[in-house]
C-alpha positions as CSV (number, residue, x, y, z in Angstrom):
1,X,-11.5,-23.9,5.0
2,X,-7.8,-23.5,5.9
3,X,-5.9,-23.1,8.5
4,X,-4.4,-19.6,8.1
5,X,-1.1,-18.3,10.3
6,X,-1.0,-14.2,9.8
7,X,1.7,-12.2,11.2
8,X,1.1,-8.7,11.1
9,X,-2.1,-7.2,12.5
10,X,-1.6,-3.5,11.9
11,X,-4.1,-1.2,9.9
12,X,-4.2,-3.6,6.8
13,X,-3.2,-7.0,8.4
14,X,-6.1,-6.6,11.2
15,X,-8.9,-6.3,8.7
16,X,-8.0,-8.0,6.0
17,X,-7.5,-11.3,8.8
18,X,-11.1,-10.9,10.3
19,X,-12.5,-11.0,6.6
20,X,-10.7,-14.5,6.9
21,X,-12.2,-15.0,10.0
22,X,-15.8,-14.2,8.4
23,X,-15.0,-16.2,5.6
24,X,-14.8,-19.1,7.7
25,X,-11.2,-20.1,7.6
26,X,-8.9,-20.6,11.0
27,X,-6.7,-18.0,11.7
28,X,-4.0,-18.1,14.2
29,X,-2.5,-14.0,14.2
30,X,1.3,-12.6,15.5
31,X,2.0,-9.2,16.2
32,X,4.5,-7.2,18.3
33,X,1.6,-5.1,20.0
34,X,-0.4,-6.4,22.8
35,X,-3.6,-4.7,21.0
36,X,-3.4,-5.9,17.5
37,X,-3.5,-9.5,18.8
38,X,-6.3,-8.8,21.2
39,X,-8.5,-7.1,18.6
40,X,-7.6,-10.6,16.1
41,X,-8.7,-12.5,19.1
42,X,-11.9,-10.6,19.4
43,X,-12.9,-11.0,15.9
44,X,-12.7,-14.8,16.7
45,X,-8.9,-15.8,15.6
46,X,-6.4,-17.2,18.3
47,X,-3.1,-15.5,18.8
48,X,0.1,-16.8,19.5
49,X,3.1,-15.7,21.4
50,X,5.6,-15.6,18.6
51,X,5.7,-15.4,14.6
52,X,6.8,-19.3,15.0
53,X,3.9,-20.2,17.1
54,X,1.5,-18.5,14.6
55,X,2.5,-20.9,11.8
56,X,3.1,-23.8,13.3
57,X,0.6,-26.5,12.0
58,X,-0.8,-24.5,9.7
59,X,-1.4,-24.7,5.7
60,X,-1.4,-20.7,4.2
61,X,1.2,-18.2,6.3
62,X,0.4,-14.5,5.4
63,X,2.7,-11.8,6.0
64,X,1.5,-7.9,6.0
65,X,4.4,-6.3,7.3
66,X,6.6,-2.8,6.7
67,X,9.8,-3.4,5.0
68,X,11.6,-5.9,3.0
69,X,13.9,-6.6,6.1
70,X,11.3,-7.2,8.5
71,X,9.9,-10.0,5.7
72,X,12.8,-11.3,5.4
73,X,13.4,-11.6,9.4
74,X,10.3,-13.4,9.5
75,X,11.0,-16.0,7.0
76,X,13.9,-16.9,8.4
77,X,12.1,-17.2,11.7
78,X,9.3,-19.5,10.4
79,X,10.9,-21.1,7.9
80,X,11.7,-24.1,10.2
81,X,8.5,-24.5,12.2
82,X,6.6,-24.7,9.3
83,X,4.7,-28.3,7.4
84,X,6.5,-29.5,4.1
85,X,4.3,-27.5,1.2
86,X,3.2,-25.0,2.9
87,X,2.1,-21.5,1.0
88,X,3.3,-18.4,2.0
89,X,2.0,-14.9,0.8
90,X,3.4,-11.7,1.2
91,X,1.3,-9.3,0.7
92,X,3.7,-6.4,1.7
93,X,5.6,-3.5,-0.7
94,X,8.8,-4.5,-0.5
95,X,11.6,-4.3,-3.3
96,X,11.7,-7.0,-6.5
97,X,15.1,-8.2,-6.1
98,X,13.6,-8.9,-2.1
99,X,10.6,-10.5,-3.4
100,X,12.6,-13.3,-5.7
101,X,15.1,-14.0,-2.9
102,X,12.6,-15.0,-0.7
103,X,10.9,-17.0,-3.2
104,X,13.9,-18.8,-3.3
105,X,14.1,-19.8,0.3
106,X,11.0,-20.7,0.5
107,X,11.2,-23.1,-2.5
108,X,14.7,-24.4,-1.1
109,X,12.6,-25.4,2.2
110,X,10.3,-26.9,0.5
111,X,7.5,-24.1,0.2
112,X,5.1,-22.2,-2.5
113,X,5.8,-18.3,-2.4
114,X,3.5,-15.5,-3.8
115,X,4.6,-11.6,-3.7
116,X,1.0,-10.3,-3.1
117,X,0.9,-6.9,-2.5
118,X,-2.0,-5.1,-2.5
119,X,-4.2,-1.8,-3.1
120,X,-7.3,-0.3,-2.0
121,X,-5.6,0.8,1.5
122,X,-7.5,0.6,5.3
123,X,-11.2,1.3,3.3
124,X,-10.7,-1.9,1.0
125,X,-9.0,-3.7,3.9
126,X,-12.2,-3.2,6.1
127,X,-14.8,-3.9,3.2
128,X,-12.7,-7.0,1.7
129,X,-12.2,-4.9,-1.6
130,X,-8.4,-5.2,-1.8
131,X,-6.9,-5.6,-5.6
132,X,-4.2,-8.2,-5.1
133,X,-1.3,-8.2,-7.5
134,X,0.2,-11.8,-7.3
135,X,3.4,-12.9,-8.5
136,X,4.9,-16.8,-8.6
137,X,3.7,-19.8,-9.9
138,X,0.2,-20.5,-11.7
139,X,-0.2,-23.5,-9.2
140,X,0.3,-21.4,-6.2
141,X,-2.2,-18.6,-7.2
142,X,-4.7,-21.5,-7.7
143,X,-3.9,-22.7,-4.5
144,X,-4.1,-19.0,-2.8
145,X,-7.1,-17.4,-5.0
146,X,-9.6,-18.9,-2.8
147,X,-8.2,-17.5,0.3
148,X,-7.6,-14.2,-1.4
149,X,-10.8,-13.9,-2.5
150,X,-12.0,-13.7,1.2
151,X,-9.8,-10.4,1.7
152,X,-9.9,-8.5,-2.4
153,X,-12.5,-8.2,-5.4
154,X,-9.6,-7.9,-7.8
155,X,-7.3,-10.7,-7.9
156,X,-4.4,-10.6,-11.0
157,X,-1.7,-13.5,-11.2
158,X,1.2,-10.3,-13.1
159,X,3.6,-12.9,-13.5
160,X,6.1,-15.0,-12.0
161,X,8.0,-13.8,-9.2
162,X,8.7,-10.4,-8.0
163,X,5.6,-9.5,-10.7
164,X,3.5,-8.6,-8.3
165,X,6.1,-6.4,-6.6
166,X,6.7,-4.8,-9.8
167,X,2.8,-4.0,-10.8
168,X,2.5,-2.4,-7.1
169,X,5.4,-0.2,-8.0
170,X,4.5,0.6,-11.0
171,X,1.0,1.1,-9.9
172,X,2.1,3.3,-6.9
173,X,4.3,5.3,-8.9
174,X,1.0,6.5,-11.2
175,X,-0.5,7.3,-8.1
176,X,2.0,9.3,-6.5
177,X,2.7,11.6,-9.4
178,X,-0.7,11.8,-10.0
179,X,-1.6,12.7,-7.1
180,X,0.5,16.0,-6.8
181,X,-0.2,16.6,-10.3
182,X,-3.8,17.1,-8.8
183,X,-3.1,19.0,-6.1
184,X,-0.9,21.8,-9.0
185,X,-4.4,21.6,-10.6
186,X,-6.5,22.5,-7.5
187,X,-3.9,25.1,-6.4
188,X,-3.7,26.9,-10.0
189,X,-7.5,27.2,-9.8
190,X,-7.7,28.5,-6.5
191,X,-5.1,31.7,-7.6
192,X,-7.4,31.6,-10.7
193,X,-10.5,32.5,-8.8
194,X,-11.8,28.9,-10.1
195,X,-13.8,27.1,-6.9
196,X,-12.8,23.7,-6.5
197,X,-16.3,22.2,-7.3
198,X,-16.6,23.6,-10.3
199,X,-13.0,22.2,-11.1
200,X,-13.9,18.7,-10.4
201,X,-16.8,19.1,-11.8
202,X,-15.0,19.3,-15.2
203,X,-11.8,17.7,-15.0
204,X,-13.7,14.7,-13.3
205,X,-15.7,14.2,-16.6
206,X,-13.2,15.5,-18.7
207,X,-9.6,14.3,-19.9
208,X,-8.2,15.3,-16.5
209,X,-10.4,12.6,-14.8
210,X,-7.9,10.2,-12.9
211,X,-8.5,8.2,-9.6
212,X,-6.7,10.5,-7.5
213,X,-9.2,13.1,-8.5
214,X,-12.6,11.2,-8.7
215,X,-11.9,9.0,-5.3
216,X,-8.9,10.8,-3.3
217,X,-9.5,14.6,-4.0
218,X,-6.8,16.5,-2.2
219,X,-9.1,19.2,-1.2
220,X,-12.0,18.9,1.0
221,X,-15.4,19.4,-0.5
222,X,-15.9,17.7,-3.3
223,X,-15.4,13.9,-2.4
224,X,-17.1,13.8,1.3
225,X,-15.4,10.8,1.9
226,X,-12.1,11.1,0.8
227,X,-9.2,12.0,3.4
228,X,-9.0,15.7,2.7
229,X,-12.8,16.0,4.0
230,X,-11.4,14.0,7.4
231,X,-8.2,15.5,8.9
232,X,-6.6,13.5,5.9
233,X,-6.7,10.5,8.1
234,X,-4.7,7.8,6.1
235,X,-6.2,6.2,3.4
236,X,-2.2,5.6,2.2
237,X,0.2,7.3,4.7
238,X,2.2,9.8,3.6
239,X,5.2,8.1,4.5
240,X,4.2,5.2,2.8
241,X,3.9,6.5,-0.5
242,X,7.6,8.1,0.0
243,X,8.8,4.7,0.7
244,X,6.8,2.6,-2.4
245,X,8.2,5.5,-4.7
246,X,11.9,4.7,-3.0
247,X,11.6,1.3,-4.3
248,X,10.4,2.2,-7.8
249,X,13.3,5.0,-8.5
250,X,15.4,2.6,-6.9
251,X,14.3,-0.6,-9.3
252,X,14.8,1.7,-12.3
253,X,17.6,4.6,-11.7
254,X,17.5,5.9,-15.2
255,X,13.6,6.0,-15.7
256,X,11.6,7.7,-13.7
257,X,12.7,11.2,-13.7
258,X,9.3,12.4,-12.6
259,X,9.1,9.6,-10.0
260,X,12.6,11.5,-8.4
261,X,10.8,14.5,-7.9
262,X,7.8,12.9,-6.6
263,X,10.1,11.3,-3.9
264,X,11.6,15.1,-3.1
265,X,8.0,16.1,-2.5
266,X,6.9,13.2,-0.1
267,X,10.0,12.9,1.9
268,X,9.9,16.4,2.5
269,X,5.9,16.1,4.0
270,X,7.3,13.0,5.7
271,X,10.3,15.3,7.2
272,X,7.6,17.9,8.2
273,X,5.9,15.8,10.5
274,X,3.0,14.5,8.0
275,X,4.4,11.3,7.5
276,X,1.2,10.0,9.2
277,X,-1.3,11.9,7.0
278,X,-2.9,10.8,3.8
279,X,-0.6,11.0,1.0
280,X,-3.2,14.0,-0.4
281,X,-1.6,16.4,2.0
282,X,0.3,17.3,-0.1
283,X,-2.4,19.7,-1.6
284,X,-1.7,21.8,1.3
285,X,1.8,22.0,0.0
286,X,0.8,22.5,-3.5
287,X,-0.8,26.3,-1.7
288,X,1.2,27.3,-0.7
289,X,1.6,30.2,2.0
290,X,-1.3,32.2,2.3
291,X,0.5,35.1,0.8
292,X,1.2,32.9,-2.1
293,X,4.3,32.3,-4.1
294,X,6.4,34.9,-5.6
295,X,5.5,35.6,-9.7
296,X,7.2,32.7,-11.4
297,X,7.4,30.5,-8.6
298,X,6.2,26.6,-8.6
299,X,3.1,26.0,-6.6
300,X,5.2,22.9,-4.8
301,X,8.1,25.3,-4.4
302,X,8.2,26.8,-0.9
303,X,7.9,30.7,-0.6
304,X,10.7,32.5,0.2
C-alpha cells in the first residue's frame, strides 16, 4: 500500500481519496476549507496544515484542483518538500501547454508526472467508477495504475504528456455540444406536440442515441436519476463545462467552430447565475420562454 499526499478535497478530490482510504493505502489530505479536511479525516486519512505538510514523506502526491494556475502554485509549493522519485498525478482539467510545463519541473526535480484527468463526475467519484485519461511515461502509469485503480474502472495511458489533457478536451468538447444538441431535440418535440418519453424512447435506441441522452437527459422524466429529475444538482457544473470548452477552443483556434458557440451558450448560463447547475440546464434554455420563440427563431436564441 502507499503512502498517498492529496491536495484538494472538494466534490471529486473528497471521494475519490476515501476510495484510497478503503482501498487500504495511507492518505495524508490538504485543503483550504476547514470541512473538506475534517470529512478526509473522518473517512480515516490524516490531514495536514499545509499542501507541503501533506506531501512530505510520502511516495504518490495527487492533485484535484480548479485551474491550471492553482496546479501550478502547488507544484512550486511542494516541489521541495518532497522525496527524490516521487510520482505526482494531476488529475485536474487544465490546459496542454500547462500540463507539459509541469511535467517538466517535476522531471527537472527529480520526479514522475502524469496529466490524469478524469470523467464520470461526483457519481463515479463516490462509486470509484472514474475513467482516467493518463498522459506521461509508460513507467509512471505502471507505477500509478495500481493506485488509480482504487479511484476509476477505466484507466487509458493516451500518450505521453499533456495526452491525457488533450483526450479530456477532446472528450469534453463531444459532450458539451452534444449535450445542447439534446436539449434542440427535446425542445423541437415539445413545440411538436411529441412527449419527451416517447422521444427518448426512439432516439435512445435509434441513431440519435448518445450519452448525453441515455445517462444525462436534459429533461426530467425519462432518466430518474439524471440531474434534470434533481434540481439539476451537478453531475458536471455548468461552469465547469464553460471552462473545459475554453481550453479546447483555446488549444485549437481554427477548429472547433461548433465548440465556439458551445462556449457562447455555457458562459451565458454561467453569467445567469447557473454556473452551479448541471451542465443539462441548458435544456431550460433550449425552451425557451413560455410564449415561445418568434417564427424562425433558434430554440437557444433568446425571445425578443
Amino acid at each position: 500500500m502507499a503512502r498517498i499526499g492529496f491536495i484538494g478535497l472538494g466534490n471529486m478530490g473528497a471521494p475519490m481519496a476515501a476510495n484510497l482510504l478503503r482501498a487500504g493505502h495511507e492518505v495524508r489530505g490538504f485543503d483550504l476549507t476547514a470541512p473538506a479536511c475534517a470529512a478526509i479525516a473522518a473517512a480515516g486519512g490524516s490531514t495536514a496544515a499545509s499542501a507541503a505538510e501533506a506531501v512530505r514523506g510520502t511516495e504518490i502526491v495527487i492533485t484535484m484542483l480548479p485551474t491550471g494556475e492553482h496546479v501550478r502554485a502547488v507544484l512550486t509549493d511542494i516541489l521541495p518538500a518532497l522525496d527524490t522519485g516521487a510520482l505526482l498525478i494531476d488529475s485536474s482539467t487544465i490546459g496542454v501547454a500547462v500540463a507539459r510545463e509541469l511535467h517538466e519541473a517535476a522531471a527537472a526535480c527529480g520526479h514522475a508526472f502524469l496529466d490524469a484527468p478524469v470523467s464520470g463526475g461526483t457519481t463515479g467519484a463516490a462509486a470509484g467508477t472514474l475513467t482516467f485519461m493518463v498522459g506521461g511515461t509508460a513507467d509512471a502509469f505502471a507505477r500509478a495504475r495500481p493506485v488509480l485503480a482504487a479511484m476509476g474502472r477505466t484507466i487509458v495511458r493516451a500518450g505521453d504528456a499533456g495526452a491525457g489533457q488533450a483526450a479530456k478536451l477532446c472528450n469534453n468538447l463531444i459532450l458539451g455540444i452534444s449535450m445542447i444538441a439534446v436539449a434542440e431535440g427535446f425542445a423541437l418535440a415539445e413545440r411538436l406536440g411529441l412527449s419527451a418519453q416517447s422521444l427518448f424512447d426512439i432516439a435512445s435506441t435509434s441513431s440519435g442515441s448518445c450519452w448525453s441522452l441515455t445517462h444525462a437527459c436534459p429533461v426530467p422524466g425519462p432518466v430518474p436519476a439524471a440531474p434534470s429529475n434533481h434540481d439539476y444538482a451537478p453531475g458536471f457544473a455548468t461552469s465547469l463545462m464553460l471552462k473545459d470548452i475554453s481550453l479546447a477552443v483555446a488549444a485549437a483556434e481554427d477548429i472547433p467552430r461548433l465548440g465556439r458557440e458551445a462556449m457562447a451558450i455555457y458562459r451565458e448560463l454561467t453569467e445567469a447565475g447557473l454556473g452551479a447547475k448541471d451542465f443539462s440546464i441548458v435544456a431550460q434554455k433550449a425552451r425557451g420562454p413560455a410564449a415561445g420563440p418568434r417564427q424562425g427563431q433558434s430554440p437557444l436564441e433568446p425571445a425578443r
